[in-house]
PDB file of C-alpha atoms in Angstrom:
ATOM      1  CA  UNK A   1      -0.981 279.887 199.864  1.00  0.00           C
ATOM      2  CA  UNK A   2       1.549 280.406 202.615  1.00  0.00           C
ATOM      3  CA  UNK A   3       4.369 282.777 201.702  1.00  0.00           C
ATOM      4  CA  UNK A   4       7.217 281.652 203.887  1.00  0.00           C
ATOM      5  CA  UNK A   5       9.653 284.013 205.552  1.00  0.00           C
ATOM      6  CA  UNK A   6      13.407 283.570 205.135  1.00  0.00           C
ATOM      7  CA  UNK A   7      14.512 280.055 206.048  1.00  0.00           C
ATOM      8  CA  UNK A   8      17.577 279.075 207.980  1.00  0.00           C
ATOM      9  CA  UNK A   9      19.527 282.158 206.953  1.00  0.00           C
ATOM     10  CA  UNK A  10      18.237 282.223 203.367  1.00  0.00           C
ATOM     11  CA  UNK A  11      17.363 285.842 202.608  1.00  0.00           C
ATOM     12  CA  UNK A  12      14.290 286.933 200.736  1.00  0.00           C
ATOM     13  CA  UNK A  13      15.349 288.770 197.601  1.00  0.00           C
ATOM     14  CA  UNK A  14      13.289 291.641 196.232  1.00  0.00           C
ATOM     15  CA  UNK A  15      15.698 292.803 193.527  1.00  0.00           C
ATOM     16  CA  UNK A  16      18.206 290.815 191.540  1.00  0.00           C
ATOM     17  CA  UNK A  17      21.552 289.353 192.439  1.00  0.00           C
ATOM     18  CA  UNK A  18      23.345 286.209 193.529  1.00  0.00           C
ATOM     19  CA  UNK A  19      21.835 283.841 196.073  1.00  0.00           C
ATOM     20  CA  UNK A  20      23.399 280.895 197.902  1.00  0.00           C
ATOM     21  CA  UNK A  21      21.675 278.143 195.935  1.00  0.00           C
ATOM     22  CA  UNK A  22      22.583 275.518 193.391  1.00  0.00           C
ATOM     23  CA  UNK A  23      20.335 275.224 190.358  1.00  0.00           C
ATOM     24  CA  UNK A  24      19.444 272.654 187.718  1.00  0.00           C
ATOM     25  CA  UNK A  25      17.094 272.785 184.750  1.00  0.00           C
ATOM     26  CA  UNK A  26      14.492 270.047 184.374  1.00  0.00           C
ATOM     27  CA  UNK A  27      12.368 270.227 181.211  1.00  0.00           C
ATOM     28  CA  UNK A  28      13.564 273.810 180.611  1.00  0.00           C
ATOM     29  CA  UNK A  29      12.478 274.930 184.088  1.00  0.00           C
ATOM     30  CA  UNK A  30      14.983 275.961 186.743  1.00  0.00           C
ATOM     31  CA  UNK A  31      14.891 274.506 190.236  1.00  0.00           C
ATOM     32  CA  UNK A  32      16.795 276.363 192.956  1.00  0.00           C
ATOM     33  CA  UNK A  33      18.286 274.051 195.577  1.00  0.00           C
ATOM     34  CA  UNK A  34      18.985 275.839 198.857  1.00  0.00           C
ATOM     35  CA  UNK A  35      20.466 274.826 202.167  1.00  0.00           C
ATOM     36  CA  UNK A  36      23.490 275.370 204.356  1.00  0.00           C
ATOM     37  CA  UNK A  37      26.948 274.120 203.384  1.00  0.00           C
ATOM     38  CA  UNK A  38      27.101 270.344 203.623  1.00  0.00           C
ATOM     39  CA  UNK A  39      23.321 269.896 203.306  1.00  0.00           C
ATOM     40  CA  UNK A  40      23.606 268.053 199.989  1.00  0.00           C
ATOM     41  CA  UNK A  41      22.958 270.728 197.347  1.00  0.00           C
ATOM     42  CA  UNK A  42      25.640 269.481 194.955  1.00  0.00           C
ATOM     43  CA  UNK A  43      24.875 265.833 195.751  1.00  0.00           C
ATOM     44  CA  UNK A  44      21.200 266.267 194.844  1.00  0.00           C
ATOM     45  CA  UNK A  45      22.132 268.233 191.706  1.00  0.00           C
ATOM     46  CA  UNK A  46      24.517 265.475 190.627  1.00  0.00           C
ATOM     47  CA  UNK A  47      21.807 262.820 191.014  1.00  0.00           C
ATOM     48  CA  UNK A  48      19.322 264.987 189.094  1.00  0.00           C
ATOM     49  CA  UNK A  49      21.894 265.536 186.320  1.00  0.00           C
ATOM     50  CA  UNK A  50      22.343 261.760 186.148  1.00  0.00           C
ATOM     51  CA  UNK A  51      18.555 261.559 185.581  1.00  0.00           C
ATOM     52  CA  UNK A  52      18.648 264.076 182.693  1.00  0.00           C
ATOM     53  CA  UNK A  53      18.665 267.507 184.343  1.00  0.00           C
ATOM     54  CA  UNK A  54      21.114 270.157 183.141  1.00  0.00           C
ATOM     55  CA  UNK A  55      23.346 272.154 185.467  1.00  0.00           C
ATOM     56  CA  UNK A  56      22.566 275.850 185.728  1.00  0.00           C
ATOM     57  CA  UNK A  57      24.914 276.669 188.616  1.00  0.00           C
ATOM     58  CA  UNK A  58      26.592 275.145 191.638  1.00  0.00           C
ATOM     59  CA  UNK A  59      26.460 276.836 195.045  1.00  0.00           C
ATOM     60  CA  UNK A  60      25.602 280.362 193.807  1.00  0.00           C
ATOM     61  CA  UNK A  61      22.928 281.376 191.319  1.00  0.00           C
ATOM     62  CA  UNK A  62      22.215 284.781 189.807  1.00  0.00           C
ATOM     63  CA  UNK A  63      18.500 285.591 189.832  1.00  0.00           C
ATOM     64  CA  UNK A  64      16.546 288.429 188.274  1.00  0.00           C
ATOM     65  CA  UNK A  65      12.998 289.159 187.263  1.00  0.00           C
ATOM     66  CA  UNK A  66      12.286 289.337 183.557  1.00  0.00           C
ATOM     67  CA  UNK A  67      10.097 292.396 183.118  1.00  0.00           C
ATOM     68  CA  UNK A  68       8.564 291.089 179.892  1.00  0.00           C
ATOM     69  CA  UNK A  69       7.335 287.733 181.182  1.00  0.00           C
ATOM     70  CA  UNK A  70       7.388 288.447 184.916  1.00  0.00           C
ATOM     71  CA  UNK A  71       9.294 285.188 185.486  1.00  0.00           C
ATOM     72  CA  UNK A  72      12.194 284.895 187.883  1.00  0.00           C
ATOM     73  CA  UNK A  73      15.201 283.908 185.768  1.00  0.00           C
ATOM     74  CA  UNK A  74      18.143 281.860 187.068  1.00  0.00           C
ATOM     75  CA  UNK A  75      21.602 282.034 185.493  1.00  0.00           C
ATOM     76  CA  UNK A  76      25.089 280.914 186.441  1.00  0.00           C
ATOM     77  CA  UNK A  77      27.514 283.609 187.598  1.00  0.00           C
ATOM     78  CA  UNK A  78      30.159 283.949 184.841  1.00  0.00           C
ATOM     79  CA  UNK A  79      33.007 282.879 187.124  1.00  0.00           C
ATOM     80  CA  UNK A  80      31.486 279.449 187.858  1.00  0.00           C
ATOM     81  CA  UNK A  81      29.461 278.739 184.698  1.00  0.00           C
ATOM     82  CA  UNK A  82      29.712 275.065 183.789  1.00  0.00           C
ATOM     83  CA  UNK A  83      31.651 274.176 186.950  1.00  0.00           C
ATOM     84  CA  UNK A  84      30.530 271.878 189.739  1.00  0.00           C
ATOM     85  CA  UNK A  85      32.351 270.804 192.868  1.00  0.00           C
ATOM     86  CA  UNK A  86      32.000 267.133 193.647  1.00  0.00           C
ATOM     87  CA  UNK A  87      33.104 266.492 197.208  1.00  0.00           C
ATOM     88  CA  UNK A  88      36.082 264.145 197.196  1.00  0.00           C
ATOM     89  CA  UNK A  89      36.765 264.602 193.455  1.00  0.00           C
ATOM     90  CA  UNK A  90      37.192 268.341 192.986  1.00  0.00           C
ATOM     91  CA  UNK A  91      35.763 270.759 190.427  1.00  0.00           C
ATOM     92  CA  UNK A  92      34.531 269.294 187.151  1.00  0.00           C
ATOM     93  CA  UNK A  93      33.211 270.870 183.943  1.00  0.00           C
ATOM     94  CA  UNK A  94      29.685 270.054 182.802  1.00  0.00           C
ATOM     95  CA  UNK A  95      27.305 271.242 180.085  1.00  0.00           C
ATOM     96  CA  UNK A  96      25.101 273.982 181.517  1.00  0.00           C
ATOM     97  CA  UNK A  97      22.024 276.070 180.835  1.00  0.00           C
ATOM     98  CA  UNK A  98      21.605 279.822 181.158  1.00  0.00           C
ATOM     99  CA  UNK A  99      18.638 282.148 181.657  1.00  0.00           C
ATOM    100  CA  UNK A 100      16.089 279.553 182.765  1.00  0.00           C
ATOM    101  CA  UNK A 101      12.693 280.478 184.299  1.00  0.00           C
ATOM    102  CA  UNK A 102      12.459 279.350 187.926  1.00  0.00           C
ATOM    103  CA  UNK A 103       9.665 276.829 188.503  1.00  0.00           C
ATOM    104  CA  UNK A 104      10.413 275.814 192.091  1.00  0.00           C
ATOM    105  CA  UNK A 105      12.757 276.124 195.029  1.00  0.00           C
ATOM    106  CA  UNK A 106      13.917 273.262 197.229  1.00  0.00           C
ATOM    107  CA  UNK A 107      14.896 273.802 200.846  1.00  0.00           C
ATOM    108  CA  UNK A 108      17.137 271.010 202.089  1.00  0.00           C
ATOM    109  CA  UNK A 109      16.398 270.003 205.658  1.00  0.00           C
ATOM    110  CA  UNK A 110      17.253 267.146 208.029  1.00  0.00           C
ATOM    111  CA  UNK A 111      15.535 263.808 208.326  1.00  0.00           C
ATOM    112  CA  UNK A 112      11.806 263.155 208.217  1.00  0.00           C
ATOM    113  CA  UNK A 113      11.652 262.499 211.954  1.00  0.00           C
ATOM    114  CA  UNK A 114      12.729 265.999 212.973  1.00  0.00           C
ATOM    115  CA  UNK A 115       9.485 267.745 211.974  1.00  0.00           C
ATOM    116  CA  UNK A 116      11.121 269.833 209.236  1.00  0.00           C
ATOM    117  CA  UNK A 117       9.227 267.959 206.521  1.00  0.00           C
ATOM    118  CA  UNK A 118       5.483 267.646 207.028  1.00  0.00           C
ATOM    119  CA  UNK A 119       4.155 264.219 206.154  1.00  0.00           C
ATOM    120  CA  UNK A 120       0.970 265.645 204.620  1.00  0.00           C
ATOM    121  CA  UNK A 121       1.350 269.404 204.152  1.00  0.00           C
ATOM    122  CA  UNK A 122      -2.016 271.161 204.337  1.00  0.00           C
ATOM    123  CA  UNK A 123      -0.975 274.220 202.360  1.00  0.00           C
ATOM    124  CA  UNK A 124       1.735 274.795 199.791  1.00  0.00           C
ATOM    125  CA  UNK A 125       4.707 276.923 200.788  1.00  0.00           C
ATOM    126  CA  UNK A 126       6.305 279.661 198.738  1.00  0.00           C
ATOM    127  CA  UNK A 127       9.611 281.484 198.698  1.00  0.00           C
ATOM    128  CA  UNK A 128       9.392 285.196 197.947  1.00  0.00           C
ATOM    129  CA  UNK A 129      12.070 285.909 195.348  1.00  0.00           C
ATOM    130  CA  UNK A 130      12.336 288.980 193.115  1.00  0.00           C
ATOM    131  CA  UNK A 131       8.837 289.986 194.283  1.00  0.00           C
ATOM    132  CA  UNK A 132       7.371 286.676 193.058  1.00  0.00           C
ATOM    133  CA  UNK A 133       6.127 283.653 194.993  1.00  0.00           C
ATOM    134  CA  UNK A 134       8.084 280.561 193.989  1.00  0.00           C
ATOM    135  CA  UNK A 135       6.683 277.138 195.035  1.00  0.00           C
ATOM    136  CA  UNK A 136       8.849 275.700 197.815  1.00  0.00           C
ATOM    137  CA  UNK A 137       9.489 272.015 198.443  1.00  0.00           C
ATOM    138  CA  UNK A 138      11.263 270.713 201.549  1.00  0.00           C
ATOM    139  CA  UNK A 139      13.458 267.664 200.980  1.00  0.00           C
ATOM    140  CA  UNK A 140      16.206 265.690 202.642  1.00  0.00           C
ATOM    141  CA  UNK A 141      18.889 265.564 199.934  1.00  0.00           C
ATOM    142  CA  UNK A 142      20.354 262.335 201.240  1.00  0.00           C
ATOM    143  CA  UNK A 143      17.157 260.293 200.912  1.00  0.00           C
ATOM    144  CA  UNK A 144      17.413 258.012 197.901  1.00  0.00           C
ATOM    145  CA  UNK A 145      13.975 259.191 196.737  1.00  0.00           C
ATOM    146  CA  UNK A 146      14.792 262.935 196.811  1.00  0.00           C
ATOM    147  CA  UNK A 147      15.295 263.301 193.013  1.00  0.00           C
ATOM    148  CA  UNK A 148      12.052 261.408 192.333  1.00  0.00           C
ATOM    149  CA  UNK A 149      10.081 263.466 194.856  1.00  0.00           C
ATOM    150  CA  UNK A 150      11.286 266.661 193.186  1.00  0.00           C
ATOM    151  CA  UNK A 151      10.403 265.409 189.704  1.00  0.00           C
ATOM    152  CA  UNK A 152       6.906 264.379 190.857  1.00  0.00           C
ATOM    153  CA  UNK A 153       6.396 267.777 192.500  1.00  0.00           C
ATOM    154  CA  UNK A 154       7.368 269.537 189.258  1.00  0.00           C
ATOM    155  CA  UNK A 155       4.981 267.378 187.232  1.00  0.00           C
ATOM    156  CA  UNK A 156       2.161 268.063 189.696  1.00  0.00           C
ATOM    157  CA  UNK A 157       2.769 271.825 189.608  1.00  0.00           C
ATOM    158  CA  UNK A 158       2.882 271.836 185.790  1.00  0.00           C
ATOM    159  CA  UNK A 159      -0.418 269.945 185.675  1.00  0.00           C
ATOM    160  CA  UNK A 160      -1.992 272.317 188.209  1.00  0.00           C
ATOM    161  CA  UNK A 161      -0.853 275.317 186.146  1.00  0.00           C
ATOM    162  CA  UNK A 162      -2.454 273.849 182.996  1.00  0.00           C
ATOM    163  CA  UNK A 163      -5.719 273.183 184.855  1.00  0.00           C
ATOM    164  CA  UNK A 164      -5.733 276.654 186.432  1.00  0.00           C
ATOM    165  CA  UNK A 165      -5.078 278.414 183.126  1.00  0.00           C
ATOM    166  CA  UNK A 166      -3.041 281.529 182.402  1.00  0.00           C
ATOM    167  CA  UNK A 167      -4.688 283.694 185.064  1.00  0.00           C
ATOM    168  CA  UNK A 168      -4.147 281.136 187.825  1.00  0.00           C
ATOM    169  CA  UNK A 169      -7.888 280.469 188.192  1.00  0.00           C
ATOM    170  CA  UNK A 170      -9.643 277.164 187.779  1.00  0.00           C
TER     171      UNK A 170
END
């Protein structure tokens, strides 16, 4: 396990609060999508929503740790709940989810030739958020396969969690 430090200006959060990330829910699990402005956060969310995901929030997401379950919970800030900006069209209203447990974080990076995405990563990466390690996936949002890669990664992590059992041991 490699806990990763802050990426490209993305702060590590030890408490609760808003972070600069869009978020969708896939199979009742939240996925934080992080990256600088113009990196494709909303574009990737829109394609995931088209594939059946549900919007949690666009551009900013409130996160907190649930003391009962220990999960990091993602919610939309009240001022932008159910709203999504689509570049070139404006702000639209969409159905949205609230209070979803975070299963993964995506860091949007440039193309595959720039070294930002390892072809065969040797160790998984994690984002430290609310004093929890969240699995981190690096993707290029503008690759046609980005939504599929994310869905496969979520399926693989869910399978690994079932194999490992509740204590995280195989």
